[in-house]
GROMACS .gro file of C-alpha atoms in nm:
model
  407
    1UNK     CA    1  -1.571  -1.810  -0.812
    2UNK     CA    2  -1.922  -1.867  -0.677
    3UNK     CA    3  -2.114  -1.629  -0.449
    4UNK     CA    4  -2.082  -1.669  -0.073
    5UNK     CA    5  -2.379  -1.639   0.163
    6UNK     CA    6  -2.231  -1.328   0.326
    7UNK     CA    7  -2.185  -1.060   0.056
    8UNK     CA    8  -1.872  -0.933   0.228
    9UNK     CA    9  -1.714  -1.274   0.304
   10UNK     CA   10  -1.442  -1.421   0.077
   11UNK     CA   11  -1.588  -1.650  -0.186
   12UNK     CA   12  -1.501  -2.017  -0.232
   13UNK     CA   13  -1.236  -2.101  -0.492
   14UNK     CA   14  -1.350  -2.287  -0.802
   15UNK     CA   15  -1.134  -2.405  -1.089
   16UNK     CA   16  -1.270  -2.223  -1.393
   17UNK     CA   17  -1.028  -2.039  -1.619
   18UNK     CA   18  -1.208  -1.713  -1.538
   19UNK     CA   19  -1.183  -1.766  -1.162
   20UNK     CA   20  -0.815  -1.858  -1.180
   21UNK     CA   21  -0.734  -1.554  -1.397
   22UNK     CA   22  -0.930  -1.332  -1.157
   23UNK     CA   23  -0.732  -1.452  -0.856
   24UNK     CA   24  -0.397  -1.419  -1.034
   25UNK     CA   25  -0.492  -1.060  -1.122
   26UNK     CA   26  -0.605  -0.991  -0.763
   27UNK     CA   27  -0.267  -1.097  -0.623
   28UNK     CA   28  -0.096  -0.894  -0.897
   29UNK     CA   29  -0.274  -0.581  -0.775
   30UNK     CA   30  -0.124  -0.611  -0.426
   31UNK     CA   31   0.176  -0.382  -0.467
   32UNK     CA   32   0.355  -0.519  -0.159
   33UNK     CA   33   0.373  -0.880  -0.288
   34UNK     CA   34   0.687  -0.843  -0.509
   35UNK     CA   35   0.870  -0.682  -0.217
   36UNK     CA   36   0.758  -0.957   0.021
   37UNK     CA   37   0.887  -1.227  -0.215
   38UNK     CA   38   1.222  -1.048  -0.246
   39UNK     CA   39   1.244  -1.025   0.133
   40UNK     CA   40   1.178  -1.399   0.158
   41UNK     CA   41   1.458  -1.482  -0.085
   42UNK     CA   42   1.695  -1.237   0.084
   43UNK     CA   43   1.630  -1.374   0.433
   44UNK     CA   44   1.633  -1.746   0.345
   45UNK     CA   45   1.893  -1.756   0.069
   46UNK     CA   46   1.641  -1.944  -0.147
   47UNK     CA   47   1.610  -1.865  -0.515
   48UNK     CA   48   1.241  -1.914  -0.584
   49UNK     CA   49   0.940  -1.780  -0.392
   50UNK     CA   50   0.578  -1.766  -0.498
   51UNK     CA   51   0.221  -1.695  -0.400
   52UNK     CA   52   0.023  -1.993  -0.526
   53UNK     CA   53  -0.350  -2.046  -0.564
   54UNK     CA   54  -0.413  -2.403  -0.449
   55UNK     CA   55  -0.728  -2.614  -0.470
   56UNK     CA   56  -0.784  -2.990  -0.471
   57UNK     CA   57  -0.749  -2.982  -0.849
   58UNK     CA   58  -0.508  -2.703  -0.943
   59UNK     CA   59  -0.184  -2.529  -0.842
   60UNK     CA   60  -0.139  -2.186  -1.005
   61UNK     CA   61   0.141  -1.934  -0.954
   62UNK     CA   62  -0.004  -1.587  -0.889
   63UNK     CA   63   0.323  -1.400  -0.819
   64UNK     CA   64   0.681  -1.519  -0.852
   65UNK     CA   65   1.036  -1.422  -0.754
   66UNK     CA   66   1.269  -1.655  -0.949
   67UNK     CA   67   1.648  -1.619  -0.947
   68UNK     CA   68   1.719  -1.989  -1.011
   69UNK     CA   69   1.531  -2.006  -1.343
   70UNK     CA   70   1.272  -2.252  -1.217
   71UNK     CA   71   1.065  -2.130  -1.510
   72UNK     CA   72   0.724  -2.049  -1.363
   73UNK     CA   73   0.553  -1.718  -1.440
   74UNK     CA   74   0.231  -1.570  -1.294
   75UNK     CA   75  -0.051  -1.782  -1.431
   76UNK     CA   76   0.176  -2.086  -1.476
   77UNK     CA   77   0.057  -2.415  -1.332
   78UNK     CA   78   0.194  -2.735  -1.182
   79UNK     CA   79   0.007  -3.060  -1.132
   80UNK     CA   80  -0.119  -3.018  -0.779
   81UNK     CA   81  -0.052  -3.382  -0.692
   82UNK     CA   82   0.319  -3.326  -0.762
   83UNK     CA   83   0.344  -3.049  -0.501
   84UNK     CA   84   0.375  -3.044  -0.126
   85UNK     CA   85   0.129  -2.754  -0.116
   86UNK     CA   86  -0.146  -3.011  -0.155
   87UNK     CA   87  -0.032  -3.177   0.167
   88UNK     CA   88  -0.008  -2.838   0.339
   89UNK     CA   89  -0.363  -2.762   0.224
   90UNK     CA   90  -0.497  -3.095   0.352
   91UNK     CA   91  -0.336  -3.049   0.695
   92UNK     CA   92  -0.372  -2.668   0.700
   93UNK     CA   93  -0.020  -2.655   0.840
   94UNK     CA   94   0.317  -2.538   0.710
   95UNK     CA   95   0.544  -2.790   0.539
   96UNK     CA   96   0.909  -2.712   0.610
   97UNK     CA   97   1.216  -2.901   0.482
   98UNK     CA   98   1.575  -2.790   0.542
   99UNK     CA   99   1.751  -3.070   0.355
  100UNK     CA  100   1.520  -3.309   0.169
  101UNK     CA  101   1.771  -3.585   0.088
  102UNK     CA  102   1.852  -3.632   0.458
  103UNK     CA  103   1.508  -3.551   0.600
  104UNK     CA  104   1.364  -3.852   0.789
  105UNK     CA  105   1.014  -3.782   0.651
  106UNK     CA  106   1.074  -3.648   0.302
  107UNK     CA  107   1.400  -3.813   0.191
  108UNK     CA  108   1.205  -4.046  -0.038
  109UNK     CA  109   0.918  -3.811  -0.127
  110UNK     CA  110   0.837  -3.769  -0.496
  111UNK     CA  111   0.815  -3.386  -0.490
  112UNK     CA  112   1.179  -3.305  -0.397
  113UNK     CA  113   1.298  -3.570  -0.642
  114UNK     CA  114   1.074  -3.452  -0.926
  115UNK     CA  115   1.174  -3.086  -0.897
  116UNK     CA  116   1.535  -3.141  -0.780
  117UNK     CA  117   1.496  -2.938  -0.462
  118UNK     CA  118   1.659  -2.971  -0.120
  119UNK     CA  119   1.499  -2.688   0.078
  120UNK     CA  120   1.126  -2.619   0.082
  121UNK     CA  121   0.873  -2.420   0.283
  122UNK     CA  122   0.502  -2.376   0.222
  123UNK     CA  123   0.265  -2.184   0.452
  124UNK     CA  124  -0.115  -2.173   0.405
  125UNK     CA  125  -0.290  -1.850   0.299
  126UNK     CA  126  -0.629  -1.871   0.470
  127UNK     CA  127  -0.907  -1.610   0.482
  128UNK     CA  128  -1.057  -1.501   0.813
  129UNK     CA  129  -1.373  -1.704   0.740
  130UNK     CA  130  -1.162  -2.019   0.705
  131UNK     CA  131  -1.164  -2.042   0.325
  132UNK     CA  132  -0.834  -2.165   0.185
  133UNK     CA  133  -0.677  -1.952  -0.090
  134UNK     CA  134  -0.337  -2.111  -0.139
  135UNK     CA  135   0.020  -2.107  -0.016
  136UNK     CA  136   0.318  -1.879   0.027
  137UNK     CA  137   0.609  -2.103  -0.064
  138UNK     CA  138   0.978  -2.107  -0.148
  139UNK     CA  139   1.217  -2.370  -0.289
  140UNK     CA  140   1.584  -2.408  -0.372
  141UNK     CA  141   1.810  -2.688  -0.501
  142UNK     CA  142   2.040  -2.620  -0.206
  143UNK     CA  143   1.973  -2.688   0.163
  144UNK     CA  144   1.854  -2.391   0.374
  145UNK     CA  145   1.770  -2.343   0.742
  146UNK     CA  146   1.404  -2.261   0.681
  147UNK     CA  147   1.282  -2.444   0.992
  148UNK     CA  148   1.419  -2.158   1.203
  149UNK     CA  149   1.114  -2.030   1.401
  150UNK     CA  150   1.187  -1.674   1.289
  151UNK     CA  151   1.168  -1.775   0.922
  152UNK     CA  152   0.844  -1.967   0.975
  153UNK     CA  153   0.700  -1.669   1.167
  154UNK     CA  154   0.795  -1.434   0.882
  155UNK     CA  155   0.622  -1.659   0.628
  156UNK     CA  156   0.313  -1.683   0.849
  157UNK     CA  157   0.293  -1.304   0.892
  158UNK     CA  158   0.334  -1.244   0.519
  159UNK     CA  159   0.074  -1.510   0.434
  160UNK     CA  160  -0.171  -1.343   0.674
  161UNK     CA  161  -0.103  -1.003   0.518
  162UNK     CA  162  -0.171  -1.139   0.169
  163UNK     CA  163  -0.496  -1.303   0.285
  164UNK     CA  164  -0.618  -0.976   0.440
  165UNK     CA  165  -0.532  -0.782   0.125
  166UNK     CA  166  -0.714  -1.034  -0.094
  167UNK     CA  167  -1.019  -1.002   0.129
  168UNK     CA  168  -1.010  -0.625   0.087
  169UNK     CA  169  -0.985  -0.668  -0.292
  170UNK     CA  170  -1.277  -0.909  -0.289
  171UNK     CA  171  -1.493  -0.690  -0.066
  172UNK     CA  172  -1.432  -0.388  -0.287
  173UNK     CA  173  -1.516  -0.571  -0.610
  174UNK     CA  174  -1.837  -0.727  -0.484
  175UNK     CA  175  -1.949  -0.418  -0.293
  176UNK     CA  176  -1.912  -0.206  -0.603
  177UNK     CA  177  -2.095  -0.460  -0.821
  178UNK     CA  178  -2.385  -0.460  -0.571
  179UNK     CA  179  -2.447  -0.085  -0.597
  180UNK     CA  180  -2.769   0.002  -0.784
  181UNK     CA  181  -2.758   0.381  -0.807
  182UNK     CA  182  -2.520   0.675  -0.791
  183UNK     CA  183  -2.642   0.764  -0.444
  184UNK     CA  184  -2.601   0.408  -0.316
  185UNK     CA  185  -2.256   0.397  -0.475
  186UNK     CA  186  -2.145   0.706  -0.285
  187UNK     CA  187  -2.286   0.588   0.050
  188UNK     CA  188  -2.142   0.237   0.034
  189UNK     CA  189  -1.807   0.359  -0.095
  190UNK     CA  190  -1.772   0.595   0.198
  191UNK     CA  191  -1.856   0.319   0.447
  192UNK     CA  192  -1.621   0.080   0.272
  193UNK     CA  193  -1.320   0.312   0.270
  194UNK     CA  194  -1.361   0.375   0.642
  195UNK     CA  195  -1.348   0.000   0.709
  196UNK     CA  196  -1.066  -0.044   0.459
  197UNK     CA  197  -0.853   0.221   0.625
  198UNK     CA  198  -0.883   0.050   0.964
  199UNK     CA  199  -0.830  -0.301   0.825
  200UNK     CA  200  -0.504  -0.196   0.659
  201UNK     CA  201  -0.347  -0.062   0.979
  202UNK     CA  202  -0.237  -0.391   1.134
  203UNK     CA  203  -0.083  -0.552   0.822
  204UNK     CA  204   0.079  -0.219   0.734
  205UNK     CA  205   0.234  -0.207   1.082
  206UNK     CA  206   0.375  -0.556   1.022
  207UNK     CA  207   0.531  -0.447   0.695
  208UNK     CA  208   0.674  -0.137   0.861
  209UNK     CA  209   0.825  -0.349   1.138
  210UNK     CA  210   0.982  -0.578   0.879
  211UNK     CA  211   1.128  -0.273   0.704
  212UNK     CA  212   1.283  -0.148   1.028
  213UNK     CA  213   1.445  -0.489   1.085
  214UNK     CA  214   1.595  -0.486   0.737
  215UNK     CA  215   1.731  -0.133   0.780
  216UNK     CA  216   1.919  -0.248   1.091
  217UNK     CA  217   2.114  -0.502   0.883
  218UNK     CA  218   2.393  -0.250   0.827
  219UNK     CA  219   2.638  -0.518   0.716
  220UNK     CA  220   2.412  -0.609   0.424
  221UNK     CA  221   2.363  -0.298   0.203
  222UNK     CA  222   2.114  -0.469  -0.030
  223UNK     CA  223   1.884  -0.547   0.261
  224UNK     CA  224   1.919  -0.193   0.398
  225UNK     CA  225   1.828  -0.055   0.056
  226UNK     CA  226   1.530  -0.287   0.032
  227UNK     CA  227   1.418  -0.197   0.384
  228UNK     CA  228   1.448   0.175   0.311
  229UNK     CA  229   1.238   0.138  -0.003
  230UNK     CA  230   0.981  -0.070   0.184
  231UNK     CA  231   0.967   0.186   0.466
  232UNK     CA  232   0.909   0.464   0.211
  233UNK     CA  233   0.626   0.265   0.052
  234UNK     CA  234   0.477   0.201   0.397
  235UNK     CA  235   0.488   0.573   0.478
  236UNK     CA  236   0.313   0.652   0.149
  237UNK     CA  237   0.047   0.386   0.212
  238UNK     CA  238  -0.006   0.526   0.560
  239UNK     CA  239  -0.060   0.871   0.409
  240UNK     CA  240  -0.317   0.731   0.167
  241UNK     CA  241  -0.500   0.563   0.456
  242UNK     CA  242  -0.503   0.892   0.647
  243UNK     CA  243  -0.654   1.065   0.343
  244UNK     CA  244  -0.919   0.796   0.309
  245UNK     CA  245  -1.014   0.815   0.677
  246UNK     CA  246  -1.028   1.196   0.673
  247UNK     CA  247  -1.256   1.178   0.369
  248UNK     CA  248  -1.477   0.920   0.539
  249UNK     CA  249  -1.508   1.130   0.857
  250UNK     CA  250  -1.610   1.438   0.659
  251UNK     CA  251  -1.863   1.254   0.443
  252UNK     CA  252  -2.010   1.048   0.726
  253UNK     CA  253  -2.091   1.357   0.928
  254UNK     CA  254  -1.826   1.376   1.200
  255UNK     CA  255  -1.639   1.652   1.020
  256UNK     CA  256  -1.271   1.734   0.999
  257UNK     CA  257  -1.135   1.701   1.351
  258UNK     CA  258  -0.920   1.988   1.473
  259UNK     CA  259  -0.715   2.030   1.789
  260UNK     CA  260  -0.682   2.406   1.824
  261UNK     CA  261  -0.384   2.520   2.030
  262UNK     CA  262  -0.155   2.816   2.066
  263UNK     CA  263   0.126   2.715   1.828
  264UNK     CA  264   0.458   2.873   1.920
  265UNK     CA  265   0.662   2.689   1.660
  266UNK     CA  266   0.450   2.687   1.344
  267UNK     CA  267   0.735   2.806   1.120
  268UNK     CA  268   0.974   2.526   1.226
  269UNK     CA  269   0.689   2.279   1.185
  270UNK     CA  270   0.631   2.393   0.827
  271UNK     CA  271   1.006   2.386   0.766
  272UNK     CA  272   1.013   2.021   0.874
  273UNK     CA  273   0.755   1.938   0.607
  274UNK     CA  274   0.953   2.125   0.342
  275UNK     CA  275   1.279   1.954   0.440
  276UNK     CA  276   1.112   1.613   0.424
  277UNK     CA  277   0.990   1.679   0.069
  278UNK     CA  278   1.333   1.814  -0.027
  279UNK     CA  279   1.500   1.498   0.101
  280UNK     CA  280   1.261   1.282  -0.102
  281UNK     CA  281   1.314   1.493  -0.417
  282UNK     CA  282   1.680   1.598  -0.418
  283UNK     CA  283   1.678   1.706  -0.785
  284UNK     CA  284   1.408   1.968  -0.731
  285UNK     CA  285   1.466   2.330  -0.629
  286UNK     CA  286   1.226   2.385  -0.337
  287UNK     CA  287   1.250   2.728  -0.178
  288UNK     CA  288   1.081   2.868   0.129
  289UNK     CA  289   1.003   3.216   0.254
  290UNK     CA  290   0.857   3.184   0.603
  291UNK     CA  291   0.773   3.486   0.813
  292UNK     CA  292   0.565   3.373   1.110
  293UNK     CA  293   0.638   3.543   1.439
  294UNK     CA  294   0.467   3.493   1.771
  295UNK     CA  295   0.182   3.265   1.868
  296UNK     CA  296  -0.061   3.133   1.608
  297UNK     CA  297  -0.384   2.966   1.718
  298UNK     CA  298  -0.444   2.668   1.489
  299UNK     CA  299  -0.416   2.291   1.457
  300UNK     CA  300  -0.048   2.278   1.368
  301UNK     CA  301  -0.058   1.912   1.256
  302UNK     CA  302  -0.343   1.986   1.015
  303UNK     CA  303  -0.166   2.293   0.876
  304UNK     CA  304   0.140   2.075   0.817
  305UNK     CA  305  -0.089   1.827   0.640
  306UNK     CA  306  -0.218   2.103   0.412
  307UNK     CA  307   0.136   2.205   0.322
  308UNK     CA  308   0.243   1.844   0.267
  309UNK     CA  309  -0.048   1.783   0.027
  310UNK     CA  310   0.008   2.108  -0.161
  311UNK     CA  311   0.380   2.036  -0.193
  312UNK     CA  312   0.305   1.683  -0.311
  313UNK     CA  313   0.078   1.826  -0.576
  314UNK     CA  314   0.348   2.072  -0.688
  315UNK     CA  315   0.608   1.794  -0.707
  316UNK     CA  316   0.374   1.572  -0.910
  317UNK     CA  317   0.254   1.833  -1.159
  318UNK     CA  318   0.514   2.110  -1.162
  319UNK     CA  319   0.800   2.158  -1.408
  320UNK     CA  320   1.123   1.988  -1.299
  321UNK     CA  321   1.338   2.288  -1.394
  322UNK     CA  322   1.131   2.560  -1.225
  323UNK     CA  323   1.158   2.624  -0.849
  324UNK     CA  324   0.874   2.534  -0.616
  325UNK     CA  325   0.824   2.822  -0.374
  326UNK     CA  326   0.655   2.799  -0.033
  327UNK     CA  327   0.553   3.122   0.135
  328UNK     CA  328   0.394   3.164   0.477
  329UNK     CA  329   0.330   3.484   0.669
  330UNK     CA  330   0.096   3.626   0.928
  331UNK     CA  331  -0.071   3.950   0.827
  332UNK     CA  332  -0.290   4.089   1.104
  333UNK     CA  333  -0.517   3.807   1.216
  334UNK     CA  334  -0.464   3.598   0.902
  335UNK     CA  335  -0.215   3.328   0.811
  336UNK     CA  336  -0.143   3.320   0.440
  337UNK     CA  337   0.022   3.000   0.316
  338UNK     CA  338   0.100   2.954  -0.054
  339UNK     CA  339   0.272   2.699  -0.276
  340UNK     CA  340   0.362   2.790  -0.634
  341UNK     CA  341   0.519   2.591  -0.916
  342UNK     CA  342   0.591   2.621  -1.286
  343UNK     CA  343   0.489   2.393  -1.567
  344UNK     CA  344   0.183   2.354  -1.784
  345UNK     CA  345  -0.110   2.552  -1.640
  346UNK     CA  346  -0.428   2.387  -1.519
  347UNK     CA  347  -0.692   2.389  -1.789
  348UNK     CA  348  -0.972   2.645  -1.730
  349UNK     CA  349  -1.217   2.356  -1.764
  350UNK     CA  350  -1.036   2.166  -1.488
  351UNK     CA  351  -0.996   2.451  -1.239
  352UNK     CA  352  -1.350   2.416  -1.095
  353UNK     CA  353  -1.297   2.040  -1.047
  354UNK     CA  354  -0.959   2.017  -0.877
  355UNK     CA  355  -1.097   2.037  -0.522
  356UNK     CA  356  -1.352   1.761  -0.585
  357UNK     CA  357  -1.285   1.423  -0.418
  358UNK     CA  358  -1.148   1.146  -0.639
  359UNK     CA  359  -1.095   1.384  -0.930
  360UNK     CA  360  -0.760   1.364  -1.112
  361UNK     CA  361  -0.659   1.523  -1.442
  362UNK     CA  362  -0.650   1.297  -1.746
  363UNK     CA  363  -0.273   1.336  -1.778
  364UNK     CA  364  -0.205   1.215  -1.422
  365UNK     CA  365   0.060   0.948  -1.385
  366UNK     CA  366  -0.063   0.602  -1.275
  367UNK     CA  367  -0.026   0.539  -0.903
  368UNK     CA  368  -0.022   0.909  -0.821
  369UNK     CA  369  -0.278   0.886  -0.543
  370UNK     CA  370  -0.651   0.869  -0.483
  371UNK     CA  371  -0.742   1.224  -0.581
  372UNK     CA  372  -0.828   1.319  -0.221
  373UNK     CA  373  -0.535   1.545  -0.125
  374UNK     CA  374  -0.669   1.880  -0.246
  375UNK     CA  375  -1.020   1.800  -0.125
  376UNK     CA  376  -0.886   1.731   0.225
  377UNK     CA  377  -0.687   2.057   0.212
  378UNK     CA  378  -1.009   2.251   0.146
  379UNK     CA  379  -1.181   2.075   0.436
  380UNK     CA  380  -0.897   2.149   0.677
  381UNK     CA  381  -0.882   2.513   0.572
  382UNK     CA  382  -1.262   2.545   0.590
  383UNK     CA  383  -1.263   2.389   0.939
  384UNK     CA  384  -1.028   2.671   1.042
  385UNK     CA  385  -1.274   2.923   0.893
  386UNK     CA  386  -1.047   2.999   0.598
  387UNK     CA  387  -1.037   2.965   0.220
  388UNK     CA  388  -0.819   2.781  -0.031
  389UNK     CA  389  -0.788   2.925  -0.381
  390UNK     CA  390  -0.586   2.849  -0.692
  391UNK     CA  391  -0.466   3.048  -0.991
  392UNK     CA  392  -0.290   2.903  -1.293
  393UNK     CA  393  -0.148   3.055  -1.610
  394UNK     CA  394   0.140   3.009  -1.852
  395UNK     CA  395   0.309   3.328  -1.734
  396UNK     CA  396   0.254   3.298  -1.361
  397UNK     CA  397   0.253   2.921  -1.311
  398UNK     CA  398   0.022   2.754  -1.062
  399UNK     CA  399  -0.029   2.892  -0.712
  400UNK     CA  400  -0.244   2.758  -0.428
  401UNK     CA  401  -0.315   3.011  -0.151
  402UNK     CA  402  -0.467   2.917   0.185
  403UNK     CA  403  -0.588   3.207   0.400
  404UNK     CA  404  -0.684   3.125   0.761
  405UNK     CA  405  -0.787   3.331   1.064
  406UNK     CA  406  -0.539   3.260   1.345
  407UNK     CA  407  -0.626   3.508   1.616
   0.00000   0.00000   0.00000
């Protein structure tokens, strides 16, 4: 890579080993890419799909779905002049072939003959500043109806999603490398995550819409299963974005927004959160003891968010064979909401840190979150004028208790 004039614009591709390895790794960090490639193969019937980094001199596979044993792995390369991606790059247009041996344009082309393929589609992956990254492509030795406008539209949407995600990766890397001090790091990070949260909304909505379409394919159980899994991942990503944006609002001065209302149905609202976590974790024993009568003045959605985050924490760190217990009751003018779980207690050294943003214990599982959930809980509770406390011991387990004025 070489620096761009705009420090937040995607950089121009160059063909050094370091730059190629960096881009392969960047695509590998986009968790949605393997699912997108599976969706492509499922919807087209083709056996090989890939995200390729393409320049005038190189063709490099960055991510691969291969059920026909084509043999390429991430990092593997083809001679760019033997591929149709080079032609797609030159024209900046998709190349689509349903049946190469009978196609009036490509029946005698060297690429289908060299790789023994009949169906082929390649769609450009282009950054918003016009820089060309590569192609989203698929091949198969059998004919396939890939010229269907819906298939081409799906490829185009997925290619756009990948380009936006790569831009976010690139912005984050170069923004962080530009920071000169701890204070500058904090300020720029907070501005960046606010932008990142907004930029992810549109592509995430596209992925969610694709998931809904797959779930409707009731006659194809594999697609329904894939769509359900994709929808779950989308919901989790949406939750992470919400956490990031809440954090940004608090740190940038606008504070934790509350919509205070007279909540007549707080207990059923909390029960909905508990039932959702139960459904997602059917092997866990999650119990509830809710005693909330009458009207409670609060932001019900935010209280549900507190419970959801506390339950998520209990699921992630609690013992699998010890019940998780949720208690909620109104005592006088106070709402007391608690979540307790068994398992190894929180270290005394860690207890003062657990409400800090981005902090996670050393034994946390990879991919467990951003470390913002408990911090956001404290901000929501504080915005209500309440407190959030935690106790943890071998004998009593771990218990988070939120106490809020509700009168």
